[in-house]
CSV table of C-alpha atoms in Angstrom, one decimal:
chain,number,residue,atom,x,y,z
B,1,UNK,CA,12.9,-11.2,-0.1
B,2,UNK,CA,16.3,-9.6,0.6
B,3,UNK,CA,14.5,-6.7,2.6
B,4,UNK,CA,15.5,-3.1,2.4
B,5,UNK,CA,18.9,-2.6,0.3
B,6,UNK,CA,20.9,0.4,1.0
B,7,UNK,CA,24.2,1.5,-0.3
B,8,UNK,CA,26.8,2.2,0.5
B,9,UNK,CA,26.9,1.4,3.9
B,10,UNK,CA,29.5,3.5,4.4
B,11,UNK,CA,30.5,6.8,3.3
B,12,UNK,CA,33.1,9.2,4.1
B,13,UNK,CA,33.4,12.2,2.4
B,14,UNK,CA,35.0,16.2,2.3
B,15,UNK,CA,33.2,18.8,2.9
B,16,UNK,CA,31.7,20.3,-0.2
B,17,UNK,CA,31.0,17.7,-1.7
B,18,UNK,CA,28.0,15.3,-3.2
B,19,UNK,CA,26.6,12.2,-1.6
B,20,UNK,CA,24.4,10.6,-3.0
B,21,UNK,CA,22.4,7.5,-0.4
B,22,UNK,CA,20.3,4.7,-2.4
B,23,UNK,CA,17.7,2.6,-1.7
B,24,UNK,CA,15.8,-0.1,-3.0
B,25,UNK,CA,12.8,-1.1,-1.1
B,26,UNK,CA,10.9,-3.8,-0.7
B,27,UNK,CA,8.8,-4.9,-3.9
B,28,UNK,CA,5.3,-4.8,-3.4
B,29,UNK,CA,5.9,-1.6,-1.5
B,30,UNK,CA,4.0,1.6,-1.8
B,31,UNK,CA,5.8,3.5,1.3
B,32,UNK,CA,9.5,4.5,1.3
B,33,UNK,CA,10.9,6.6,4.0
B,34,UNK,CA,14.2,8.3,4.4
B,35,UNK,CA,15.4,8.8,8.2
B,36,UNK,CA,18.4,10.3,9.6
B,37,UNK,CA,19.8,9.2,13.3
B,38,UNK,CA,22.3,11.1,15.1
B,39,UNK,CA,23.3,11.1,18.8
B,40,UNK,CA,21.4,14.7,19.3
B,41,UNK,CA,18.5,14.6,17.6
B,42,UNK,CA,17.6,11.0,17.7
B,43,UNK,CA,15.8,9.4,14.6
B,44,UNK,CA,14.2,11.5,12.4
B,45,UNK,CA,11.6,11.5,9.6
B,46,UNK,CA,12.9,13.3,7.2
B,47,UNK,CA,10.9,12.6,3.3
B,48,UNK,CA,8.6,9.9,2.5
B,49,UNK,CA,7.1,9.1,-0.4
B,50,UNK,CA,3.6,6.7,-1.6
B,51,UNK,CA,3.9,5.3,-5.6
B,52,UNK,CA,6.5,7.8,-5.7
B,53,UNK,CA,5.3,10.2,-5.3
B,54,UNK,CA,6.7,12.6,-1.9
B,55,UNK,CA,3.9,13.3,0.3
B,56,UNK,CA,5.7,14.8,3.4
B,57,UNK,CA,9.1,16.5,3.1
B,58,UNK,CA,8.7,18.8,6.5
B,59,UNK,CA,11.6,17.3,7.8
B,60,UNK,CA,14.2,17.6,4.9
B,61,UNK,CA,16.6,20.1,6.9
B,62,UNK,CA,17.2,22.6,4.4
B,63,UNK,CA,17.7,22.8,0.5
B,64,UNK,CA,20.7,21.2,0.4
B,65,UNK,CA,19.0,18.0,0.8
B,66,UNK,CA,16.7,16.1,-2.3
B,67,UNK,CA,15.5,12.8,-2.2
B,68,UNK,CA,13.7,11.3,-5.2
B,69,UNK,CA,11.9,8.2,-6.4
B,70,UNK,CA,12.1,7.8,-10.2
B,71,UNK,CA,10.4,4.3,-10.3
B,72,UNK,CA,8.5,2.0,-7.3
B,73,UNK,CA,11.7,-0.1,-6.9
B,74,UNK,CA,14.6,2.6,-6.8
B,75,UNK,CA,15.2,5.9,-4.3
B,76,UNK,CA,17.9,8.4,-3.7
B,77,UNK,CA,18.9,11.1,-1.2
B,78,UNK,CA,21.4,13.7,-2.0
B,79,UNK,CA,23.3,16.0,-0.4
B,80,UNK,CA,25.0,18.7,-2.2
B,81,UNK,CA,27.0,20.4,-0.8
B,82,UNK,CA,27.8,18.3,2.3
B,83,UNK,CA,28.9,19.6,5.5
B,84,UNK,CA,30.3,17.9,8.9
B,85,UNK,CA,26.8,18.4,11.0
B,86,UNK,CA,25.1,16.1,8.0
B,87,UNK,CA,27.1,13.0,9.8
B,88,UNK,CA,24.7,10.7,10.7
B,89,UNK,CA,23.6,7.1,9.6
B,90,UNK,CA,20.1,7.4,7.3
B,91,UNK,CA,17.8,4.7,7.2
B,92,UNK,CA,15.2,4.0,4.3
B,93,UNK,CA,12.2,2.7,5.1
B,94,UNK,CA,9.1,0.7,3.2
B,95,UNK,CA,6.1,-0.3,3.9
B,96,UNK,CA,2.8,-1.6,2.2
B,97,UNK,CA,-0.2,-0.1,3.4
B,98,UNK,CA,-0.9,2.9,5.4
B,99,UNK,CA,-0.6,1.3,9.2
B,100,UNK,CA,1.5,-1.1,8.3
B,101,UNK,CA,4.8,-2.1,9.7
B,102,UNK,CA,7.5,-0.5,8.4
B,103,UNK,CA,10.5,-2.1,7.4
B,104,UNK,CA,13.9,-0.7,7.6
B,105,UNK,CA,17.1,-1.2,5.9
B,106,UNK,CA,20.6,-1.3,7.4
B,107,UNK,CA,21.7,2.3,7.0
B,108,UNK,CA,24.0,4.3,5.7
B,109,UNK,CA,26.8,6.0,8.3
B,110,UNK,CA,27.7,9.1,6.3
B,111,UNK,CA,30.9,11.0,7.2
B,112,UNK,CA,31.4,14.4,6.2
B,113,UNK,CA,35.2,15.2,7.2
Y,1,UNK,CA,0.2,12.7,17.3
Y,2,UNK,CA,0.3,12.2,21.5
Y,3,UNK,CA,3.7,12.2,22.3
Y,4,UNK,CA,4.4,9.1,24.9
Y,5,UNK,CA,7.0,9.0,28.3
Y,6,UNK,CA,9.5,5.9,28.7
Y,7,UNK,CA,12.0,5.0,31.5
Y,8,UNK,CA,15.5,6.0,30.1
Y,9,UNK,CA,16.5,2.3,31.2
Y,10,UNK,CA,16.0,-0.7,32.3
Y,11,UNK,CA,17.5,-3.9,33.2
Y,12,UNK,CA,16.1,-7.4,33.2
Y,13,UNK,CA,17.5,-11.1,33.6
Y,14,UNK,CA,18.0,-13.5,30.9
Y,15,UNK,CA,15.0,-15.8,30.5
Y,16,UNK,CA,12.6,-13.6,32.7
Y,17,UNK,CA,9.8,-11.7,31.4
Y,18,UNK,CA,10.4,-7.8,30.4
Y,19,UNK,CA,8.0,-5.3,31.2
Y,20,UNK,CA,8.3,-1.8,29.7
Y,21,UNK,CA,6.0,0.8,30.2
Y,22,UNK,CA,4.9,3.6,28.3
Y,23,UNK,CA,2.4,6.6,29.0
Y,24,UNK,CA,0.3,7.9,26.2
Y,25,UNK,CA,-2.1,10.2,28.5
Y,26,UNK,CA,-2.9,12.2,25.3
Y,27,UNK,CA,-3.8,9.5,23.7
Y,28,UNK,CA,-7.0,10.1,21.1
Y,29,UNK,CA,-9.4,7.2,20.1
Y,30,UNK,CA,-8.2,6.6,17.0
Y,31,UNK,CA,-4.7,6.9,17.4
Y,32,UNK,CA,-2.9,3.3,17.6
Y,33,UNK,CA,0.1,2.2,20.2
Y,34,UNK,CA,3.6,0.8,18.0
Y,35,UNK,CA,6.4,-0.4,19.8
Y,36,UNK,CA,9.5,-0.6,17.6
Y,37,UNK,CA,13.0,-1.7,19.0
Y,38,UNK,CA,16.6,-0.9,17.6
Y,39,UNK,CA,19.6,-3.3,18.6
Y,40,UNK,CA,22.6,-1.6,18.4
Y,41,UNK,CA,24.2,-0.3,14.7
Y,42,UNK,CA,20.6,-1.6,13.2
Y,43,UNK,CA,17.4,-0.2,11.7
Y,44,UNK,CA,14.4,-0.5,13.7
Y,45,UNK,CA,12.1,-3.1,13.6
Y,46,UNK,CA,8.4,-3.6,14.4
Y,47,UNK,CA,7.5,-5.5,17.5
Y,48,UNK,CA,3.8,-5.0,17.4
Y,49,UNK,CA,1.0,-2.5,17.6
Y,50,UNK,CA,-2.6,-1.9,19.2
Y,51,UNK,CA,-5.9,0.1,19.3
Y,52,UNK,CA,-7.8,-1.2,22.1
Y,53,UNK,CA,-7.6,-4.9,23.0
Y,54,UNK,CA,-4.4,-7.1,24.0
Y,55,UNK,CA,-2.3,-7.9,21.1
Y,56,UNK,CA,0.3,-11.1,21.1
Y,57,UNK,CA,2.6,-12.0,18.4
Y,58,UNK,CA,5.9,-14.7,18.4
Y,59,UNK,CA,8.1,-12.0,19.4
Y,60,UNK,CA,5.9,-10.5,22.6
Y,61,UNK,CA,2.6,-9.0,23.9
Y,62,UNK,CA,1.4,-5.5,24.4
Y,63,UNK,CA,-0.7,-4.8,27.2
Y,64,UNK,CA,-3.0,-1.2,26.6
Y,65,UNK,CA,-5.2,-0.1,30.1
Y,66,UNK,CA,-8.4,-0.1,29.5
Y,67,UNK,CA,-8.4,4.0,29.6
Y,68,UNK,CA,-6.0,2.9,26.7
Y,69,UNK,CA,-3.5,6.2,28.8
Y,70,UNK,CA,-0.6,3.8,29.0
Y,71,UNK,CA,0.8,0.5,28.0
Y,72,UNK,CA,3.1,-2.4,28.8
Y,73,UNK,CA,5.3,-4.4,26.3
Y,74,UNK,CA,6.2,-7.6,27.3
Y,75,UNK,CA,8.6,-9.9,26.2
Y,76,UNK,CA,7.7,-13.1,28.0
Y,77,UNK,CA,11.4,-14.7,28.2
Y,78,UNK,CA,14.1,-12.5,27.6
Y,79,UNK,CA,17.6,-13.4,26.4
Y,80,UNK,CA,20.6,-11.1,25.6
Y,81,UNK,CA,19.8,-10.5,21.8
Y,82,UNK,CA,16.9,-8.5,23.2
Y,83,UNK,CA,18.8,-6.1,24.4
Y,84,UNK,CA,18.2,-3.1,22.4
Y,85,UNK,CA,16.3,0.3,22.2
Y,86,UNK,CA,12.7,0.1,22.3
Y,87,UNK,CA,10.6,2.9,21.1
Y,88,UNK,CA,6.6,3.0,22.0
Y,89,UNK,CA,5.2,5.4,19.7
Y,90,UNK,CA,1.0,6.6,18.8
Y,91,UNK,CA,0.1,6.7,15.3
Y,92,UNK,CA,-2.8,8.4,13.6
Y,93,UNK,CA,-2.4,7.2,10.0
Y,94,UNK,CA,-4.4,8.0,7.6
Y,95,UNK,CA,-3.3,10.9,5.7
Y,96,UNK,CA,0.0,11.7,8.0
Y,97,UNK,CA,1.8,8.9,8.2
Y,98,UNK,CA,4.6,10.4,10.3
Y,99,UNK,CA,6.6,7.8,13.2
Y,100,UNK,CA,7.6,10.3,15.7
Y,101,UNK,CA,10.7,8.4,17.2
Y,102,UNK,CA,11.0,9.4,20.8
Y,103,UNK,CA,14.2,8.8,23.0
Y,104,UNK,CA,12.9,4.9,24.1
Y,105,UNK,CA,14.0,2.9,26.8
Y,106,UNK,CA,17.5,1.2,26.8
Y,107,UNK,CA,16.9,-2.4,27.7
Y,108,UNK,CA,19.7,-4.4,28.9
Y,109,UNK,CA,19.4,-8.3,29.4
Y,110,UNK,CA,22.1,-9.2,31.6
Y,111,UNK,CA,22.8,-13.3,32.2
């Protein structure tokens, strides 16, 4: 298995504008999570979802933000509009059972200029 | 979920054993003890995790007192691709399946 796929890897971008982070998770799956890491605040939980369905979105920072799983094999996050404090690399996460491991992907270091 | 206290940093010689520690006083009885590390510009990745007894896997052991109030994680011979961030974190499950990433312990393998 290729593991958690994310793209891109990198992305720099202008304020105002959209950005939209993908992620394929592991097949087999029934956990995807979307984190965001930054030098402040450390690594957060921000969605995550089981048979896609979201369960927890507490930490989504404010409406600006969406995530969304149409199908078990395919996830996006999207920020619109973007600003300069949403720099920060996001993970996505999978995992197969509840107290399971989770397994994360490479990331995605956002830029917002 | 308890929340957990580990050193800032720590250093440790190539091919000696690591020790980190981690305090979970709060600990409840069904909460479980992860430890997770992060080498630098990667995701995390799962070392290991424990409810009550001594757990050992190929990449290290995790040591929980028997009060279960603290732990040790222990990577038997360390070498310089350790080096990373490790995070010990409790976990409740069940319906909340929230990791709470604290700050972790910065461990540096030197040769």
């Amino acid at each position: 298995d290729a593991g958690v796929i994310q793209s891109p890897r990198h992305e720099v971008t202008e304020m105002g504008q959209e950005v939209t982070l993908r992620c394929k998770p592991i097949s087999g799956h029934d956990y995807l999570f979307w984190y965001r890491q930054t030098m402040m605040r450390g690594l957060e939980l921000l969605i995550y979802f089981n048979n896609n369905v979201p369960i927890d979105d507490s930490g989504m920072p404010e409406d600006r933000f969406s995530a969304k799983m149409p199908n078990a094999s395919f996830s996006t996050l999207k920020i619109q509009p973007s600003e300069p404090r949403d720099s920060a690399v996001y993970f996505c996460a999978s995992s197969g059972l509840v107290s399971n491991e989770q397994f994360f992907g490479p990331g995605t270091r956002l830029t917002v200029l | 979920d308890a929340k957990t206290t580990q050193p800032t940093s720590m250093d440790c010689a190539e091919g000696r054993a690591a020790n980190l520690p981690c305090n979970h006083s709060t600990i409840s009885g069904n909460e479980y003890v992860y430890w997770y590390r992060q080498i630098h510009s990667q995701g995390p990745q799962y070392i290991i995790h424990g409810l009550k007894n001594n757990e050992t896997n190929e990449m290290a052991s995790l040591i929980i007192t028997e009060d279960r109030k603290s732990s040790t994680l222990i990577l038997p011979h360390a070498t310089l691709r350790d080096t990373a961030v490790y995070y010990c974190i409790v976990f409740r499950g069940g319906s909340n399946y929230k990791l709470t990433f604290g700050k972790g312990t910065l461990l540096t393998v030197n040769p």
